[in-house]
PDB file of C-alpha atoms in Angstrom:
ATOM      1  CA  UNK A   5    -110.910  83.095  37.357  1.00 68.00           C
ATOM      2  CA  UNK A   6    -113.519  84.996  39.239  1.00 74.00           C
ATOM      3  CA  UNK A   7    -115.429  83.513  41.880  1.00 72.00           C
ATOM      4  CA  UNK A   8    -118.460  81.960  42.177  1.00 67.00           C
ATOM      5  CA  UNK A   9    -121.949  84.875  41.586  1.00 72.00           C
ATOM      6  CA  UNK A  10    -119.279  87.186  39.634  1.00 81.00           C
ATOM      7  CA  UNK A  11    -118.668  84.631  36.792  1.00 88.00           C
ATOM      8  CA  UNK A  12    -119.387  85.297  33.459  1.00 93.00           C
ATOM      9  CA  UNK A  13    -121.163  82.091  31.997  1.00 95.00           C
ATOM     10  CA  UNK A  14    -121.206  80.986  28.837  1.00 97.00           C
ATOM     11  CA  UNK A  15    -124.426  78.952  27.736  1.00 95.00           C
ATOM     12  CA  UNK A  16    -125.050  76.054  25.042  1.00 96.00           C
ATOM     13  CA  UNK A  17    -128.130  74.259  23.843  1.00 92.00           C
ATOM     14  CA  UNK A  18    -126.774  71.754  22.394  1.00 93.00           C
ATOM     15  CA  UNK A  19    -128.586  69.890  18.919  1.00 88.00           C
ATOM     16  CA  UNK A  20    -128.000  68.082  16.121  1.00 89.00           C
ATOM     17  CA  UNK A  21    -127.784  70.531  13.613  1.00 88.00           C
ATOM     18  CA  UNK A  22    -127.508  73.790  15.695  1.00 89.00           C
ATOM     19  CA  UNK A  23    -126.356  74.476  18.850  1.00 93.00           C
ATOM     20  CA  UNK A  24    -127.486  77.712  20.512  1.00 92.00           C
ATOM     21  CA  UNK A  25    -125.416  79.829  22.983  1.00 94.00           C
ATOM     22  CA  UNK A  26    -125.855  82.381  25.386  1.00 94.00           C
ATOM     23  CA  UNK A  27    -123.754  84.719  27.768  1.00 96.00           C
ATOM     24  CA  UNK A  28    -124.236  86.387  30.841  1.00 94.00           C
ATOM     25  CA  UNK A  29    -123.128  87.216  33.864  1.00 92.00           C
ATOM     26  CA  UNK A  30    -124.250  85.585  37.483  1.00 88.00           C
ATOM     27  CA  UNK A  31    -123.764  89.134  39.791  1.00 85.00           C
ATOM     28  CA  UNK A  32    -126.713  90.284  37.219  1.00 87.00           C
ATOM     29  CA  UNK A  33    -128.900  86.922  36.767  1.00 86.00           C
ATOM     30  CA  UNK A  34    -128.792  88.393  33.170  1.00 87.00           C
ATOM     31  CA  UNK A  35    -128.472  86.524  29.793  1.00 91.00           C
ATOM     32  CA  UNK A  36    -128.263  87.425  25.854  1.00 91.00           C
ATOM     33  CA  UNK A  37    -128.728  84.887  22.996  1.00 89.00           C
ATOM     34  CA  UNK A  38    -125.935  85.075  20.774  1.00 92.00           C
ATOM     35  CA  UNK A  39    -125.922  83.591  16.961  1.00 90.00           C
ATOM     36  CA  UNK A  40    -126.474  80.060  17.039  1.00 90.00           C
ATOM     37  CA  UNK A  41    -123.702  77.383  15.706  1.00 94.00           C
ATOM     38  CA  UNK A  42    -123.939  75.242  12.925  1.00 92.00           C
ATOM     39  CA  UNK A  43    -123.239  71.575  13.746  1.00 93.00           C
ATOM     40  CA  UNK A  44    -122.791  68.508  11.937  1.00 94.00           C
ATOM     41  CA  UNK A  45    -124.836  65.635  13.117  1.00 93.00           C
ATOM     42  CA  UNK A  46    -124.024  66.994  16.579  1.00 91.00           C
ATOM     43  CA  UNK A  47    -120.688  68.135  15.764  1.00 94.00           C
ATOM     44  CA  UNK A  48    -119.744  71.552  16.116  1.00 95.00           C
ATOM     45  CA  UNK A  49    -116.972  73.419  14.385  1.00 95.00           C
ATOM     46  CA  UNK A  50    -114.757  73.294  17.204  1.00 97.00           C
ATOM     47  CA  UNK A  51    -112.648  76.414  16.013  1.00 97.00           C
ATOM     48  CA  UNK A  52    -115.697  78.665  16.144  1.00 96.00           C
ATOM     49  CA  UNK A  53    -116.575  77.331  20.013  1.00 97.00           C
ATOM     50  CA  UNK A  54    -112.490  77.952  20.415  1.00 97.00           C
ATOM     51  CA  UNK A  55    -113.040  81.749  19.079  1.00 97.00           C
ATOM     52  CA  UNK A  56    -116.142  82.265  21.277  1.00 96.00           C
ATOM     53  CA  UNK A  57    -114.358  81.528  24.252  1.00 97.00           C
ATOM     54  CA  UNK A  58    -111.193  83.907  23.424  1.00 97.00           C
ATOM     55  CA  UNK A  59    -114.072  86.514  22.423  1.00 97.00           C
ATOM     56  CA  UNK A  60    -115.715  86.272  25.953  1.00 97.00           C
ATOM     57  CA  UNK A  61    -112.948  85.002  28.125  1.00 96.00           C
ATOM     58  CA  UNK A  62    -116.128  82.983  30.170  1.00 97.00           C
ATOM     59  CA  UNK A  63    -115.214  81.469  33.371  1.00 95.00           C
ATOM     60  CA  UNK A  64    -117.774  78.600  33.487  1.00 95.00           C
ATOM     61  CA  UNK A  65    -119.511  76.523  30.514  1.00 97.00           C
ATOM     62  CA  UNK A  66    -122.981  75.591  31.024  1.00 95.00           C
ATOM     63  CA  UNK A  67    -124.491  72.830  28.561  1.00 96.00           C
ATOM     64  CA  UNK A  68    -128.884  72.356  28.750  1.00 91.00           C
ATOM     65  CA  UNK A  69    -129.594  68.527  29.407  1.00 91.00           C
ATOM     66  CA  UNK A  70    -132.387  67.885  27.728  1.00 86.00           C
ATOM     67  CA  UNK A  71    -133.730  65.339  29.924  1.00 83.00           C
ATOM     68  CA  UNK A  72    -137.348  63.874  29.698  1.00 81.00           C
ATOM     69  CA  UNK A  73    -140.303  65.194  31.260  1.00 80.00           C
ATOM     70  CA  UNK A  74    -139.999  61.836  33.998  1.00 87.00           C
ATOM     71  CA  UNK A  75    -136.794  63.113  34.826  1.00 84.00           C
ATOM     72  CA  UNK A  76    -134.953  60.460  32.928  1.00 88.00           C
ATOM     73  CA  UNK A  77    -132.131  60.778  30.224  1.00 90.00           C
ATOM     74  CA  UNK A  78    -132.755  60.331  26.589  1.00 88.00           C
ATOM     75  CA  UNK A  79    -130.517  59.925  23.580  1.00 90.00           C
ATOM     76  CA  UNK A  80    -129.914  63.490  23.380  1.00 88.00           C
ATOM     77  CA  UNK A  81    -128.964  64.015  27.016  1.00 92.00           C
ATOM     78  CA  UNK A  82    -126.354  61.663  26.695  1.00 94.00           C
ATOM     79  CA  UNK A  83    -125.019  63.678  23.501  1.00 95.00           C
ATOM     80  CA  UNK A  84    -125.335  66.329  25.152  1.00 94.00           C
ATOM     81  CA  UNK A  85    -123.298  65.388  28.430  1.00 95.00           C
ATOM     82  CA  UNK A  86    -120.638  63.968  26.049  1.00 96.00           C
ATOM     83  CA  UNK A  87    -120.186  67.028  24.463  1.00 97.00           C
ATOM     84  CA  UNK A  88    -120.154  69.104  28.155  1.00 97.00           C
ATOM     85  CA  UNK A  89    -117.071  66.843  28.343  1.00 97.00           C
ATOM     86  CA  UNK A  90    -115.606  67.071  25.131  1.00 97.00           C
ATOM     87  CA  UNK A  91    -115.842  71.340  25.954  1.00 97.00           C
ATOM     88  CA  UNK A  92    -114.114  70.051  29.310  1.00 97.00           C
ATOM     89  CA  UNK A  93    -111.230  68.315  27.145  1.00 97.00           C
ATOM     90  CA  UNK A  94    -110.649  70.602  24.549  1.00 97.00           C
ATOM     91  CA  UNK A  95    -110.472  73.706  26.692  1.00 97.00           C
ATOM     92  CA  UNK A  96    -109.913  73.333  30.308  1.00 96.00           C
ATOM     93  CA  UNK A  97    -113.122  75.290  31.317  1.00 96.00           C
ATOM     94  CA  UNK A  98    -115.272  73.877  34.008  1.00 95.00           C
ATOM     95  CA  UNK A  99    -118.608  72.778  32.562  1.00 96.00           C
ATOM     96  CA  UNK A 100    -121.865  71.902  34.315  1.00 93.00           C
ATOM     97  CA  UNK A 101    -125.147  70.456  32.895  1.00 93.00           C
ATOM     98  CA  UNK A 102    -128.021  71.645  33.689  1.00 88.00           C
ATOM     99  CA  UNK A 103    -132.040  70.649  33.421  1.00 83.00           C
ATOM    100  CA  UNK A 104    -132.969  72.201  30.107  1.00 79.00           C
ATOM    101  CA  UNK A 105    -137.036  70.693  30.291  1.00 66.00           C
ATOM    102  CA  UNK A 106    -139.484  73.166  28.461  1.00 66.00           C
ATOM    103  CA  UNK A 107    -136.959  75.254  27.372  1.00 64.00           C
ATOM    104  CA  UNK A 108    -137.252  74.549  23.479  1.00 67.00           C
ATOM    105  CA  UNK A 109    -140.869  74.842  23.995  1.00 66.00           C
ATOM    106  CA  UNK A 110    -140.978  78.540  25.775  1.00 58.00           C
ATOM    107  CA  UNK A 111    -138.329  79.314  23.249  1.00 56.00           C
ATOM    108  CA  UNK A 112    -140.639  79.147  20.439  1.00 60.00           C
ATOM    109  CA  UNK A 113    -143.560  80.626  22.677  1.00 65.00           C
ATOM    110  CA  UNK A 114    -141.107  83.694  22.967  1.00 60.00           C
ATOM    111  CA  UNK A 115    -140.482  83.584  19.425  1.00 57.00           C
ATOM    112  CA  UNK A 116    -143.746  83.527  18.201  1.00 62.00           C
ATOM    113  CA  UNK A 117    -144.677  86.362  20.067  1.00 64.00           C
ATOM    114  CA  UNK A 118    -142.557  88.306  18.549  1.00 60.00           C
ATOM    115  CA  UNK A 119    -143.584  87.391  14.992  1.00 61.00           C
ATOM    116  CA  UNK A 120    -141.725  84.157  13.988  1.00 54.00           C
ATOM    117  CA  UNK A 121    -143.507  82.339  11.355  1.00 63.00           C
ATOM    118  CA  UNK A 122    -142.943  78.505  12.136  1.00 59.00           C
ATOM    119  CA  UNK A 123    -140.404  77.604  10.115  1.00 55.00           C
ATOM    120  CA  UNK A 124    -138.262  76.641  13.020  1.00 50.00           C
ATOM    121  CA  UNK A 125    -135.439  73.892  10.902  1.00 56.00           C
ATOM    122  CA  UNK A 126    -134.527  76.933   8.895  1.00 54.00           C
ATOM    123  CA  UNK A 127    -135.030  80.005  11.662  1.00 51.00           C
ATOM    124  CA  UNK A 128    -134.356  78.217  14.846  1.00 57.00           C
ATOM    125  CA  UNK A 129    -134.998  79.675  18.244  1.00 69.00           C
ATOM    126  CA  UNK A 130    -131.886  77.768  19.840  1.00 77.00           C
ATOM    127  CA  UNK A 131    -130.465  81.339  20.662  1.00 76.00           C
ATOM    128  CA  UNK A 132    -133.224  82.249  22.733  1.00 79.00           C
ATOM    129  CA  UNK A 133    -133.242  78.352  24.250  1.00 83.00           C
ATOM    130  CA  UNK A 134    -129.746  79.000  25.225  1.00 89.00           C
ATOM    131  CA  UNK A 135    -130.438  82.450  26.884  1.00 89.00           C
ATOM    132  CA  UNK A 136    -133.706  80.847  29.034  1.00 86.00           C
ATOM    133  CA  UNK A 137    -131.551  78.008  29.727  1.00 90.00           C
ATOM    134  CA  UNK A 138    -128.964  80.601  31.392  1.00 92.00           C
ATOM    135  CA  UNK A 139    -131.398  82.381  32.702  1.00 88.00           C
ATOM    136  CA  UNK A 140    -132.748  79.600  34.489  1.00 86.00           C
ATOM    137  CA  UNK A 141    -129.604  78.509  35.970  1.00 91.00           C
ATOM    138  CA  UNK A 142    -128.942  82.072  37.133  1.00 90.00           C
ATOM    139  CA  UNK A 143    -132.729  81.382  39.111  1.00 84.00           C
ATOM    140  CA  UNK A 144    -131.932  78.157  40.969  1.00 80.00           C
ATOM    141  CA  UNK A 145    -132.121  77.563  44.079  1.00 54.00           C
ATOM    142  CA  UNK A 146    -129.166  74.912  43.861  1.00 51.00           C
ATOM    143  CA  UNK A 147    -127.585  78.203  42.250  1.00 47.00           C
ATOM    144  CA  UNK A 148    -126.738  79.811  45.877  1.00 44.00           C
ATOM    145  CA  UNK A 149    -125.865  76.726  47.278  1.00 44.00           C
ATOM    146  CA  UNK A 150    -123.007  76.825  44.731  1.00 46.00           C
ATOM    147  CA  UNK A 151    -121.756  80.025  45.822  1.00 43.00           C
ATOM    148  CA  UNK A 152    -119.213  80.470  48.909  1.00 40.00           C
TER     149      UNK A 152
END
């Protein structure tokens, strides 16, 4: 496993009916959405997760808490911690959670920028939510206290 600020991080904003996912790499601060999964009423297809992780061999998981704008957990943040843990379970990786507030919001701000029309249920922007998620990670302060 490298060490901590040379990891290569994989990303996941976790939802109901897609989860988005990023990678990137902490020496660079740099992220890249990658294709968004399908999930089932929160539930992934945990063979696909399994195949990402062989693909990109990551050394830490990092799941978005979507927590509310008081700072308090909702509904979803509890999902979403459960399935940080259920990652944890099934594969060994070590997984943190991390603030995800706004990051939905700027996702679609990025996206319609670039020409998205809307339709977000059917052309989601979870991709790009998992990438700012990352990137914000790779920008906080807590970030350096991490390292060695």
């Amino acid at each position: 496993m490298a060490e901590a600020g040379q990891r290569l991080v994989l990303a996941f904003d976790y939802g109901t009916r897609r989860i988005g996912v990023a990678v990137g790499n902490e020496m660079l601060g740099s992220a890249t959405a990658l294709a968004p999964l399908p999930a089932r009423n929160g539930i992934p297809d945990w063979q696909q997760i399994e195949a990402l992780l062989e693909e990109w061999q990551p050394d830490l998981l990092v799941v978005g808490l979507p927590l509310n704008m008081d700072g308090t957990e909702s509904d979803m943040s509890q999902r979403a911690r459960k399935f940080g843990n259920r990652l944890h379970g099934r594969f060994g990786k070590p997984v943190e959670v991390f603030d995800e507030r706004g990051s939905t919001r700027a996702a679609k701000r990025i996206a319609r920028d670039a020409g998205h029309r809307g339709n977000y249920r059917d052309d989601g922007v979870d991709g790009i939510a998992a990438q700012l998620i990352l990137q914000s990670f790779f920008a906080d302060d807590t970030f350096l206290q991490r390292m060695p």
